[in-house]
CSV table of C-alpha atoms and ligand atoms in Angstrom, one decimal:
chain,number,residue,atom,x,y,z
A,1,UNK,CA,12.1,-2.8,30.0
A,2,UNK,CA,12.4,-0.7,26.6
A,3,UNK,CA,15.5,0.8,26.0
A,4,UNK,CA,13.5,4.0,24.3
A,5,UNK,CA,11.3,6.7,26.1
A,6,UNK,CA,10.3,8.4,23.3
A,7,UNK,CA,10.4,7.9,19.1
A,8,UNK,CA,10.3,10.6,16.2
A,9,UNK,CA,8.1,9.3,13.4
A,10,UNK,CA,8.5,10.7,10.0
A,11,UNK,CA,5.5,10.6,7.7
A,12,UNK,CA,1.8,10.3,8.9
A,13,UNK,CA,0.5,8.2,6.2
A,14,UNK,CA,-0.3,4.5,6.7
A,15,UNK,CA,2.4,3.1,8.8
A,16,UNK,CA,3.0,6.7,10.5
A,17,UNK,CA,0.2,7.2,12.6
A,18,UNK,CA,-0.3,3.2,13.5
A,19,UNK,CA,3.2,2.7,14.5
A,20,UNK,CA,3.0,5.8,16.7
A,21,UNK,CA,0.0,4.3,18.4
A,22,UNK,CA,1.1,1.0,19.1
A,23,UNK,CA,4.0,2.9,20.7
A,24,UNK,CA,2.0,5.1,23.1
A,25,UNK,CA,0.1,1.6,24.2
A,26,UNK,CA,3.6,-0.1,24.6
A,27,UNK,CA,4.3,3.2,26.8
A,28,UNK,CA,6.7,4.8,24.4
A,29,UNK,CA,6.2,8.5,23.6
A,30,UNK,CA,5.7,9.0,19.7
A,31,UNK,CA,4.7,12.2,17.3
A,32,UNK,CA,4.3,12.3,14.0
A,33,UNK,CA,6.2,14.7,11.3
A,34,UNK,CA,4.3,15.2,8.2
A,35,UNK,CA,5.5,16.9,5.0
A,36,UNK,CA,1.8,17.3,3.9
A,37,UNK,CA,-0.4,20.4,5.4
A,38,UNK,CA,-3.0,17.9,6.7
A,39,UNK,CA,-4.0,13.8,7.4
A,40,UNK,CA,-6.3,13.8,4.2
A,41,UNK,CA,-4.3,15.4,1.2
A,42,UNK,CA,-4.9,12.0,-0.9
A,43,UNK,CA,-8.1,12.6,-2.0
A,44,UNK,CA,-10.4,9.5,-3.7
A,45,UNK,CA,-8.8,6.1,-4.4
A,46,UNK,CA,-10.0,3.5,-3.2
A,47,UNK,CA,-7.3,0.7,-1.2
A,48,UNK,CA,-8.1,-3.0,-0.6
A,49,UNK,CA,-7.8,-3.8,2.7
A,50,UNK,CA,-6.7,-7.6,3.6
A,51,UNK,CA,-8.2,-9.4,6.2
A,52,UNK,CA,-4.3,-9.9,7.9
A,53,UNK,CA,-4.3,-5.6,7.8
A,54,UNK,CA,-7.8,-5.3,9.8
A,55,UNK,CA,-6.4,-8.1,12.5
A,56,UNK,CA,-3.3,-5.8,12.6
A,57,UNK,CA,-5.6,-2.4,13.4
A,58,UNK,CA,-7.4,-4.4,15.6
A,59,UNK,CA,-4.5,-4.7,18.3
A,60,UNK,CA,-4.6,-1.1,18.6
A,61,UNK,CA,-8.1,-0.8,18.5
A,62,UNK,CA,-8.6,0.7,15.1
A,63,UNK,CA,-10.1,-1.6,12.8
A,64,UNK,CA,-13.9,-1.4,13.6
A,65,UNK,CA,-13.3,2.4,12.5
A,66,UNK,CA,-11.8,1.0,9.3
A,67,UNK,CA,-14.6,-1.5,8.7
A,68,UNK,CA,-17.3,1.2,9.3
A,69,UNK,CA,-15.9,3.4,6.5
A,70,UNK,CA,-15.2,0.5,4.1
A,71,UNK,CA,-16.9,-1.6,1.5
A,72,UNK,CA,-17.0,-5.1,2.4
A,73,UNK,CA,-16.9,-7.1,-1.0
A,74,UNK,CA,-17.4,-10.7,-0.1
A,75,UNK,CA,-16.5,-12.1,-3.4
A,76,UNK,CA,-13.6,-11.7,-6.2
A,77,UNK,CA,-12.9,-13.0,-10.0
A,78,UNK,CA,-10.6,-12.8,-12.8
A,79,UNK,CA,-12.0,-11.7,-16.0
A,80,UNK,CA,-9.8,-12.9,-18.9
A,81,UNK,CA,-12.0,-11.4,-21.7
A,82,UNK,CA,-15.7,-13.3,-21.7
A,83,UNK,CA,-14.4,-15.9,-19.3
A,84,UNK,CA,-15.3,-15.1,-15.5
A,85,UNK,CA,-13.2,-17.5,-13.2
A,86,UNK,CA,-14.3,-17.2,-9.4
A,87,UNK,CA,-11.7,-17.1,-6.9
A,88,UNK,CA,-12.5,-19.2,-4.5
A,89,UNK,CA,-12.8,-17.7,-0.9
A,90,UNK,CA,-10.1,-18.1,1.8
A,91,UNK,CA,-11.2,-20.0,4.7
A,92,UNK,CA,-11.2,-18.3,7.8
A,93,UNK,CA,-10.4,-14.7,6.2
A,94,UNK,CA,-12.3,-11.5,6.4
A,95,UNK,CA,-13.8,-10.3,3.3
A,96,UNK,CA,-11.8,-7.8,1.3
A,97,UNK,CA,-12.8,-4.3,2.2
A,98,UNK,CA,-12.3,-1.4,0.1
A,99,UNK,CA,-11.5,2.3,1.7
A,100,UNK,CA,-11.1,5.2,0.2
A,101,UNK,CA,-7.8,6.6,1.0
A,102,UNK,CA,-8.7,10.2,2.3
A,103,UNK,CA,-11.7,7.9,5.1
A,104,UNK,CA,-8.1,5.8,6.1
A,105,UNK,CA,-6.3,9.0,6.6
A,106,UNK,CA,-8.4,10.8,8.4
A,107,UNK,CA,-9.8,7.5,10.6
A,108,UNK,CA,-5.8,6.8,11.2
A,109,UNK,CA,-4.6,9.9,12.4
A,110,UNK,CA,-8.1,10.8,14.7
A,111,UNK,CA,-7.8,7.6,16.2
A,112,UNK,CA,-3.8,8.2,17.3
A,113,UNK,CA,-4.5,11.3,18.4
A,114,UNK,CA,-7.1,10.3,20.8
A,115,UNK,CA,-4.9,8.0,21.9
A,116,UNK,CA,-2.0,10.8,22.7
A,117,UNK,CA,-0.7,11.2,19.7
A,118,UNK,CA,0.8,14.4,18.6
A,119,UNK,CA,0.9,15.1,14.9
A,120,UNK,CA,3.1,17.6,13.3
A,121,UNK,CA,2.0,19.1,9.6
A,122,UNK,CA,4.1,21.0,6.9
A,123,UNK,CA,7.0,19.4,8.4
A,124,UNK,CA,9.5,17.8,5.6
A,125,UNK,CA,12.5,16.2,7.2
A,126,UNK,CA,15.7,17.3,5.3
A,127,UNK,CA,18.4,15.9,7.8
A,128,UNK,CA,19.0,13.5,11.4
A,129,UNK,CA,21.8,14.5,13.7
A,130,UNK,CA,22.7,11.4,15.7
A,131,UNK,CA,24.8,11.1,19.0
A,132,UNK,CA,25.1,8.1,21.3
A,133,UNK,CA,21.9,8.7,23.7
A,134,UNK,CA,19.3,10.6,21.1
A,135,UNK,CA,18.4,11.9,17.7
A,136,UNK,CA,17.4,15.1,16.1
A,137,UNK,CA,15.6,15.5,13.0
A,138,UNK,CA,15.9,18.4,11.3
A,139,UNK,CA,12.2,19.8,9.2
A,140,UNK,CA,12.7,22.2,6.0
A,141,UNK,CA,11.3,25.2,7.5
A,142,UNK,CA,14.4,25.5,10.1
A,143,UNK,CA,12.8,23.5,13.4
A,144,UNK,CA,13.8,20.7,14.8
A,145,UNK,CA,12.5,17.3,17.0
A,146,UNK,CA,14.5,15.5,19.3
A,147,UNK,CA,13.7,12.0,20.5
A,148,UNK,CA,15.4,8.4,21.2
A,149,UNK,CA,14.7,6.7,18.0
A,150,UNK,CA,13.8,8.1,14.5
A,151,UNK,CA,11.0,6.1,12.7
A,152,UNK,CA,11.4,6.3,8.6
A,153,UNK,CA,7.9,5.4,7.9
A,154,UNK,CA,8.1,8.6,5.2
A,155,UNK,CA,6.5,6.2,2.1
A,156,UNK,CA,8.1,4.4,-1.3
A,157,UNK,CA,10.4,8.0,-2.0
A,158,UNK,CA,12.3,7.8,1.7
A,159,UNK,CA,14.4,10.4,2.8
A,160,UNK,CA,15.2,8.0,5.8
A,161,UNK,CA,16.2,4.9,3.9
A,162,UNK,CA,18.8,7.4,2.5
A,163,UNK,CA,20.1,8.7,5.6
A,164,UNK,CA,20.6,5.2,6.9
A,165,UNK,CA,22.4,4.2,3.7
A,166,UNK,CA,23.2,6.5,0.9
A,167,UNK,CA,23.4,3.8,-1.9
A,168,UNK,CA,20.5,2.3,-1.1
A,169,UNK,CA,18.7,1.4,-3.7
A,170,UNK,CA,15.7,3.3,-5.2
A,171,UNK,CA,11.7,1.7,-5.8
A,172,UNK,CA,11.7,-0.1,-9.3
A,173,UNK,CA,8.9,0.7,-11.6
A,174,UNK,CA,7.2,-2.0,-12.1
A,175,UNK,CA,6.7,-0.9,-16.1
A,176,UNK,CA,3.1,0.7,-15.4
A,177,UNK,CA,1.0,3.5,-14.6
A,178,UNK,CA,-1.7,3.7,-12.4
A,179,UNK,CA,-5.3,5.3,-12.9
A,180,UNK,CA,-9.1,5.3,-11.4
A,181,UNK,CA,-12.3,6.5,-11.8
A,182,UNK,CA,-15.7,5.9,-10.9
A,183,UNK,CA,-18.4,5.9,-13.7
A,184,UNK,CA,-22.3,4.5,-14.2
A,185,UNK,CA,-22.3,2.3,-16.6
A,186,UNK,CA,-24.9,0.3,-18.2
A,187,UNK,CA,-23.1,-3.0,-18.6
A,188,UNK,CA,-24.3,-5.0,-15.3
A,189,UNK,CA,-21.6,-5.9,-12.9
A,190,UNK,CA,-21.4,-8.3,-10.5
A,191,UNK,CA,-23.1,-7.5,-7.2
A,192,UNK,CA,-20.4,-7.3,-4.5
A,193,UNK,CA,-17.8,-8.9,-6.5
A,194,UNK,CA,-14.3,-7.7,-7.4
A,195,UNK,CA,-12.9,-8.3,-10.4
A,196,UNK,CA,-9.8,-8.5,-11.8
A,197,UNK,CA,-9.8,-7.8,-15.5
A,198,UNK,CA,-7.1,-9.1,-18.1
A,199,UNK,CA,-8.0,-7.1,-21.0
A,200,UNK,CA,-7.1,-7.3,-24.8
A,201,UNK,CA,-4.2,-4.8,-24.4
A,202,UNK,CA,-3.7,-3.9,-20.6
A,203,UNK,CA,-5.1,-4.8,-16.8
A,204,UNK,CA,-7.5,-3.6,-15.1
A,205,UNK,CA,-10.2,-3.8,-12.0
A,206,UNK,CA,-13.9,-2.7,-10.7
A,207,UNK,CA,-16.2,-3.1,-7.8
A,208,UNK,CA,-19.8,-2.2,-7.9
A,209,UNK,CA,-20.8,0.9,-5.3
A,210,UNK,CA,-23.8,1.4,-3.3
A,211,UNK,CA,-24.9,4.2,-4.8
A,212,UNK,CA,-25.2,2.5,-8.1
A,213,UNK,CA,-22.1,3.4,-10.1
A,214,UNK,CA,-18.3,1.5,-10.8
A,215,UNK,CA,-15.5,2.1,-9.2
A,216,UNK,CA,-12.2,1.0,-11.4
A,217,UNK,CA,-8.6,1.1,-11.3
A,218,UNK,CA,-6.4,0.5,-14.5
A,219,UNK,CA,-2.7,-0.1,-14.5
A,220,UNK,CA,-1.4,0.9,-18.3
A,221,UNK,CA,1.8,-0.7,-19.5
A,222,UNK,CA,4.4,2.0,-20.4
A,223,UNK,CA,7.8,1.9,-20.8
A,224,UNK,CA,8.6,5.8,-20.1
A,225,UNK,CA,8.2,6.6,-16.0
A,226,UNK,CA,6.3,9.3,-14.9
A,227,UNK,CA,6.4,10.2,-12.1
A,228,UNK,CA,2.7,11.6,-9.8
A,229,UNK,CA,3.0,15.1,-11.4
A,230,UNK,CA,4.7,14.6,-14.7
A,231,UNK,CA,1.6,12.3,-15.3
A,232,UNK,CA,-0.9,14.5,-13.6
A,233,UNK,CA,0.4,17.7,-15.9
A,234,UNK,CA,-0.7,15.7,-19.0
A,235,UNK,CA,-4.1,16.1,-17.4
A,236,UNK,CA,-7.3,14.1,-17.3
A,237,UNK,CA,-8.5,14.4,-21.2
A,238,UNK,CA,-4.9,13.3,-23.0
A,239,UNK,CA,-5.2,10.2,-20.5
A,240,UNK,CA,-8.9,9.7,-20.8
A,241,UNK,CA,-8.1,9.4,-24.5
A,242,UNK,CA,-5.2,6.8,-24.2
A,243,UNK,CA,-7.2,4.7,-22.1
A,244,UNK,CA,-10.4,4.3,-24.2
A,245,UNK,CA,-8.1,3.4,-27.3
A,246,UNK,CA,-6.3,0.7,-24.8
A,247,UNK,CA,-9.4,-0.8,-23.4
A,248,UNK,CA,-11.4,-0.3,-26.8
A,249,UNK,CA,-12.2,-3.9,-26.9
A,250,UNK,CA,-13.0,-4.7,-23.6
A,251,UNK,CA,-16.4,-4.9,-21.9
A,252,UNK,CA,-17.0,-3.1,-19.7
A,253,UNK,CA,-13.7,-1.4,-19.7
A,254,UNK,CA,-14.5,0.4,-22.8
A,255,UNK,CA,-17.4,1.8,-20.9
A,256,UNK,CA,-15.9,2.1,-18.0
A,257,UNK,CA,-13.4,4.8,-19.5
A,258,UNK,CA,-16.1,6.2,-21.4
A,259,UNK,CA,-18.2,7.3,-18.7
A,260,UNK,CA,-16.5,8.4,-16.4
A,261,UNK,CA,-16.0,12.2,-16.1
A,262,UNK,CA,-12.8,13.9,-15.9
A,263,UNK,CA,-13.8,15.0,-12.3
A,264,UNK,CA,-13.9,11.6,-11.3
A,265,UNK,CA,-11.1,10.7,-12.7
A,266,UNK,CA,-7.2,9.5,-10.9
A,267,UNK,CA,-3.9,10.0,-11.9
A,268,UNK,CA,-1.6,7.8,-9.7
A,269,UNK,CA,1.5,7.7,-12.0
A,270,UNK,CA,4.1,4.9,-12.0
A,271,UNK,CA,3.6,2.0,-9.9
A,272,UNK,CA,6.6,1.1,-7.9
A,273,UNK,CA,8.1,-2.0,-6.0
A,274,UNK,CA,10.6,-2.0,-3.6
A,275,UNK,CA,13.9,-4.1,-4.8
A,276,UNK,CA,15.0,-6.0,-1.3
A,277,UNK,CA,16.6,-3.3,1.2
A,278,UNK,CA,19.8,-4.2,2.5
A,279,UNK,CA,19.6,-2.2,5.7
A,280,UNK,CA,16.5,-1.9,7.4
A,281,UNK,CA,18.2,0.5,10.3
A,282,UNK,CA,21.6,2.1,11.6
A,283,UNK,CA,22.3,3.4,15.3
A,284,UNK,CA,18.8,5.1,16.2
A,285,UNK,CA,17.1,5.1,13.0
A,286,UNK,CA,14.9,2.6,11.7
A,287,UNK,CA,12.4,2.4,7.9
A,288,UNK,CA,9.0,0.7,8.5
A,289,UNK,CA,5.8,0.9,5.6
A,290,UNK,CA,6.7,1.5,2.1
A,291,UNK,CA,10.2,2.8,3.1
A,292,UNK,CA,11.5,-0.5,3.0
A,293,UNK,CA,8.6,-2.8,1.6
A,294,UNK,CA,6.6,-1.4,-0.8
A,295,UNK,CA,5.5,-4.5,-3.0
A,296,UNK,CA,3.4,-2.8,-5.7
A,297,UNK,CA,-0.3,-2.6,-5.8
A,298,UNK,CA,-0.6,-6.1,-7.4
A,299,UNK,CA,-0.5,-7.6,-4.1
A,300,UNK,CA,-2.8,-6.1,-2.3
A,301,UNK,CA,-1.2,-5.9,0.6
A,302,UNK,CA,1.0,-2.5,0.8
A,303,UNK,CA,-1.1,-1.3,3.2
A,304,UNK,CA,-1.9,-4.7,5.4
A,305,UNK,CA,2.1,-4.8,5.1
A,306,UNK,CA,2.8,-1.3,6.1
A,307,UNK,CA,0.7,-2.0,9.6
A,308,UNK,CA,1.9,-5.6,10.5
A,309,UNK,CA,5.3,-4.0,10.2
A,310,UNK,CA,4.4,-0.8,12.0
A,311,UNK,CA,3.0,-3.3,14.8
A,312,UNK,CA,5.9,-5.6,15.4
A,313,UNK,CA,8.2,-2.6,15.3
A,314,UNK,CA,6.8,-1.4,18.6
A,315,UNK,CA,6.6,-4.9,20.1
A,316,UNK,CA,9.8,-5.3,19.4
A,317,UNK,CA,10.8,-1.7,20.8
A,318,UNK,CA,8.7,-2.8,23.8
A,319,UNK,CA,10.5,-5.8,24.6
A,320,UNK,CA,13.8,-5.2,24.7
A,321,UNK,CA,16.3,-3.1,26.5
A,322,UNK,CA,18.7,-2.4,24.2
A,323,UNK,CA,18.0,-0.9,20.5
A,324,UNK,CA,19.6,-2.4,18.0
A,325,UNK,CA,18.7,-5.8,19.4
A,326,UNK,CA,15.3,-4.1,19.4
A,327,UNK,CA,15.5,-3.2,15.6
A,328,UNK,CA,17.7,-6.3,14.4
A,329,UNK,CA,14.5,-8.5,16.0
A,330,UNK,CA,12.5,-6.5,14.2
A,331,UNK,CA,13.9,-7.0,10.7
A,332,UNK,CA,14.2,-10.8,11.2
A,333,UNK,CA,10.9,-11.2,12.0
A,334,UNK,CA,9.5,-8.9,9.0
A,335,UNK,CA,11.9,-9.3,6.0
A,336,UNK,CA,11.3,-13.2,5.1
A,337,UNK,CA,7.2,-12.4,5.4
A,338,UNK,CA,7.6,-8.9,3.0
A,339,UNK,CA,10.1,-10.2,1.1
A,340,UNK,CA,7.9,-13.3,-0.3
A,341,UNK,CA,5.1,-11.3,-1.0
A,342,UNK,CA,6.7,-8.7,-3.3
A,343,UNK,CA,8.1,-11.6,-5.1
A,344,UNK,CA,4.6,-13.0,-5.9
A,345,UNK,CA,3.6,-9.5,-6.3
A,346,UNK,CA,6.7,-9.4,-9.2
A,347,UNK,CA,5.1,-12.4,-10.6
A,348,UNK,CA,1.8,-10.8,-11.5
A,349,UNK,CA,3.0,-7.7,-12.3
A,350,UNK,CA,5.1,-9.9,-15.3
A,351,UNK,CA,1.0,-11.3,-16.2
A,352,UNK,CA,0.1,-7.5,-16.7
A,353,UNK,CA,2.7,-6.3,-18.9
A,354,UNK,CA,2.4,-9.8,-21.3
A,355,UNK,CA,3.3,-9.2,-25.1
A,356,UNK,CA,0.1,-9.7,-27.6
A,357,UNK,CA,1.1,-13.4,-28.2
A,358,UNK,CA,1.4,-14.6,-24.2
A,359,UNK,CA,-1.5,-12.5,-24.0
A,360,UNK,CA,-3.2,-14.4,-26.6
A,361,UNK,CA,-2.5,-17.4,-24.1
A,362,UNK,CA,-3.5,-16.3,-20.9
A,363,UNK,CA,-7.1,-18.0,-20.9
A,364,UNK,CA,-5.0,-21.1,-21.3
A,365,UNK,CA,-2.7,-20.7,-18.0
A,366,UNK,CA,-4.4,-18.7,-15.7
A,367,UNK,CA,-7.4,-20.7,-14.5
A,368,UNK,CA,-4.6,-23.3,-13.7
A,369,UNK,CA,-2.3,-20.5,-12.1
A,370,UNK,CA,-5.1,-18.9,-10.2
A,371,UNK,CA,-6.9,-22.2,-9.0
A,372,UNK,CA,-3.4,-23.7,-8.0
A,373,UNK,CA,-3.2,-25.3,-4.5
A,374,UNK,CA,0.4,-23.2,-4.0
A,375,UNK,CA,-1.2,-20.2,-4.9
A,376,UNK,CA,-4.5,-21.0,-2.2
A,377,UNK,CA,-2.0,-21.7,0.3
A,378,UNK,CA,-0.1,-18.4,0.0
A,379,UNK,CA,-3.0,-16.5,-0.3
A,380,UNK,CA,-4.0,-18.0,2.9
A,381,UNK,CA,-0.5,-17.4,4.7
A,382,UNK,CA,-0.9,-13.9,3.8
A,383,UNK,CA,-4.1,-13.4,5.2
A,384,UNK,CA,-4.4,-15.6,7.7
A,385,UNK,CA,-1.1,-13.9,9.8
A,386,UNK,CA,-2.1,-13.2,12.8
A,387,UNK,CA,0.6,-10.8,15.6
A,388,UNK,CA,0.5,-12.0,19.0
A,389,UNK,CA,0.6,-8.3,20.7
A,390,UNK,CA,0.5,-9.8,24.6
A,391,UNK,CA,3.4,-12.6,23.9
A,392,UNK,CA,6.5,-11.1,24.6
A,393,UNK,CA,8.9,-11.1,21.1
B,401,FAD,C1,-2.3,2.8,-7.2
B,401,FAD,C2,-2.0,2.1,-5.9
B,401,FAD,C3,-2.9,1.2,-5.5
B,401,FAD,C4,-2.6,0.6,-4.2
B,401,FAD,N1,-3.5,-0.3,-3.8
B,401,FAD,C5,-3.3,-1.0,-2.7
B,401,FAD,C6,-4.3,-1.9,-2.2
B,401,FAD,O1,-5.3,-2.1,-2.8
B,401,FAD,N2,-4.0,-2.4,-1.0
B,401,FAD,C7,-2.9,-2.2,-0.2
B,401,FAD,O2,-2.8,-2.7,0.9
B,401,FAD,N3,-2.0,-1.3,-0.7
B,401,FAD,C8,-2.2,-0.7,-1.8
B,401,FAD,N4,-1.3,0.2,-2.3
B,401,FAD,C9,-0.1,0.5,-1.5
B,401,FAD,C10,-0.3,1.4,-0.3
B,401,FAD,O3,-0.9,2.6,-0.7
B,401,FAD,C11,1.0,1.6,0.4
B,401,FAD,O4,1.6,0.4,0.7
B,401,FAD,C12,0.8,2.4,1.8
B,401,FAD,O5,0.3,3.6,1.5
B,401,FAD,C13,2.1,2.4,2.5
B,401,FAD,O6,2.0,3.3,3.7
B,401,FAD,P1,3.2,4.1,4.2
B,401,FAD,O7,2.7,4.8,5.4
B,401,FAD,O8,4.4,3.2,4.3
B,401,FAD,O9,3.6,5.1,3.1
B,401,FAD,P2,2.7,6.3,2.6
B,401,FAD,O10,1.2,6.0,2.7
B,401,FAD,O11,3.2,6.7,1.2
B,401,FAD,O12,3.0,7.5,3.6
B,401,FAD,C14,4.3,8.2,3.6
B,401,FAD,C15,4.1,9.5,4.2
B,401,FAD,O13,5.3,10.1,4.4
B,401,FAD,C16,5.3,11.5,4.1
B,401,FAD,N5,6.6,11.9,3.8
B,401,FAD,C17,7.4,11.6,2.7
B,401,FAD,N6,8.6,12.2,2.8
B,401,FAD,C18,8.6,12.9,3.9
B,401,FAD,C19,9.6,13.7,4.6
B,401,FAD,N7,10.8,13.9,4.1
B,401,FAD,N8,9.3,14.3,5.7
B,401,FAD,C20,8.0,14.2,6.3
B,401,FAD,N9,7.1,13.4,5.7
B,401,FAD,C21,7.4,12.8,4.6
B,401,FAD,C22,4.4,11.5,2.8
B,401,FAD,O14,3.8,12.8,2.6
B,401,FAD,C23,3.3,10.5,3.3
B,401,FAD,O15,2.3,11.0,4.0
B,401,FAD,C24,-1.5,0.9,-3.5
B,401,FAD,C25,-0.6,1.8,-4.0
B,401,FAD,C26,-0.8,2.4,-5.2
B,401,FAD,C27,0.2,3.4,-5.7
């Protein structure tokens, strides 16, 4: 018997809208409070999708949706200039799927609300008032929500994680800045391949599209932060320019840059990680998603993460009768798992931001690092998790 009727969730990105789902089919009220004026404000972008996310989406009934508006790309390599290294593929896993994020937006919150969901828009939560049997958060434009448990699944920037604990700690930049682009290039890709691309001066990916062009992300070392507006007000030319100088010498990323248009072009800003959160709840509010375990985009797995933990939160609240052995089950079950895979996701991000003379190395160390059985086998823990949603927790 849950000891919670109904649950307040806070931001309807990723985590939002499936946490609030898996609560209405564990029989637990939930609506979501968004800041944004609607579920698709993050428009283009593509986000790789790991076979251990789709299982998650698939408990509450979501992830043929996903897969229908995704590219399935059955194959991945690293590129460390002319030298193409296949990654071999993990038994037993899905291939990686690409979505774009405004498709996963709009898929996630249409699905939740057909299932009962109730989604609230141009609602920023600026403050919680707790007392011992409810919460009330409080939105920017004056109204308030009242429920039995507050869910902080408001993104890498919490206001949440900051109610909970006012010195928690803040997402570390991980050093570099994030951009994309799609562009139709005349260098021949790899059909249905990924590839991850160590250039001459920085990192960067593509995927071949269906419709006969290259879709890329770049992540440019920098040691200045900018944050999503201070580096979209530099604007698409003054970043179009940096990138062809860094990616000069790289085919195709040289043509890559080149052709794409400024309308096709992404400005994500600094790429974050989430240092290790020391409180994951307090009383009636509880972080799940990039609140608490955002592991930077070199893993993959933000997203897949965001879900599984979005999941087992509502098992948990499911299963027991009292809330914070509800939410301390919760955190012992997630926080080894999301823990170990921002550390590997550390790692790489160290290979990305490598001096000229490492650099100069790298075909020397990574066909060993990559093809390592350690590395297989975490790859295949990672994908291969599977959350038993009928076993009691
Ligand atoms: C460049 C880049 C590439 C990435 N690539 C991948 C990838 O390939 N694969 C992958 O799995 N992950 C990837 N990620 C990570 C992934 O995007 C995140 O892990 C995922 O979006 C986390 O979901 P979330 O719901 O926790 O947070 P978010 O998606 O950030 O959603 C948080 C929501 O809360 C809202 N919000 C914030 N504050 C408030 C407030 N005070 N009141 C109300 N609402 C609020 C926000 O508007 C937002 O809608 C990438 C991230 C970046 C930046």
């Amino acid at each position: 018997m849950s000891a919670v009727n109904s649950a307040i969730v806070i931001g309807g990105g990723i985590a939002g809208p499936v946490v609030a789902t898996a609560l209405h089919r564990a029989g637990i009220a939930a609506s979501v409070y968004e800041a944004y004026p609607g579920p698709a404000y993050n428009i283009g972008s593509g986000l790789g999708f790991a076979s251990n996310g789709l299982a998650a989406l698939d408990i509450i009934g979501a992830g043929d949706a996903v897969r229908d508006v995704a590219l399935a790309l059955p194959a991945s390599q690293i590129a460390i200039g002319d030298k193409l290294i296949t990654v071999p593929a993990l038994p037993g896993a899905e291939p990686l799927r690409i979505v774009d994020r405004s498709d996963l937006h709009r898929v996630l919150h249409d699905h939740a609300a057909a299932s009962g969901v109730g989604f609230h828009y141009s609602k920023r939560l600026v403050g919680v008032d707790e007392t011992a049997d409810g919460v009330t958060a409080v939105f920017d434009d004056g109204s308030s929500a009242t429920g039995d448990i507050l869910i902080g699944a408001d993104g890498v920037k919490s206001t949440v994680r900051r109610i909970i604990d006012p010195t928690a700690p803040d997402a570390d930049f991980t050093g570099m800045l994030g951009f994309g682009g799609y562009a139709r290039i005349s260098t021949p890709v790899t059909p249905d391949t990924m590839t991850f691309a160590f250039g001459r001066n920085a990192y960067y990916l593509y995927w071949p599209l269906p419709d006969g062009r290259v879709a890329w992300g770049a992540n440019l070392p920098s040691k200045q932060y900018l944050t999503l507006t201070e580096a979209r007000d530099r604007g698409a030319a003054q970043w179009l320019s940096v990138l062809r100088d860094t990616y000069a010498a790289d085919s195709p990323g040289a043509e890559l840059v080149a052709d794409t248009a400024p309308e096709d072009f992404e400005i994500t800003g600094g790429l974050h990680i989430m240092p290790p959160v020391p409180h994951w709840s307090r009383g009636r509010l509880v972080l799940v998603g990039d609140a608490v375990h955002a592991p930077s985009n070199s893993t993959g797995q933000g997203a897949s993460l965001a879900i599984e933990s979005a999941i087992e939160l509502a098992r948990c609240l499911r299963d027991f009768d009292s809330v914070p052995t509800a939410l301390g089950s919760y955190e012992l079950i997630r926080r080894p798992r999301v823990e170990a895979i921002a550390a590997r996701g550390a790692k790489i991000n160290s290979t990305k931001t490598l001096g000229p003379v490492m650099r100069r190395l790298m075909p020397l160390v990574m066909p060993r690092f990559f093809g390592s059985k350690k590395l297989q086998a975490q790859m295949a823990g990672e994908q291969n998790y599977r959350i038993d949603w009928a076993a009691s927790v």
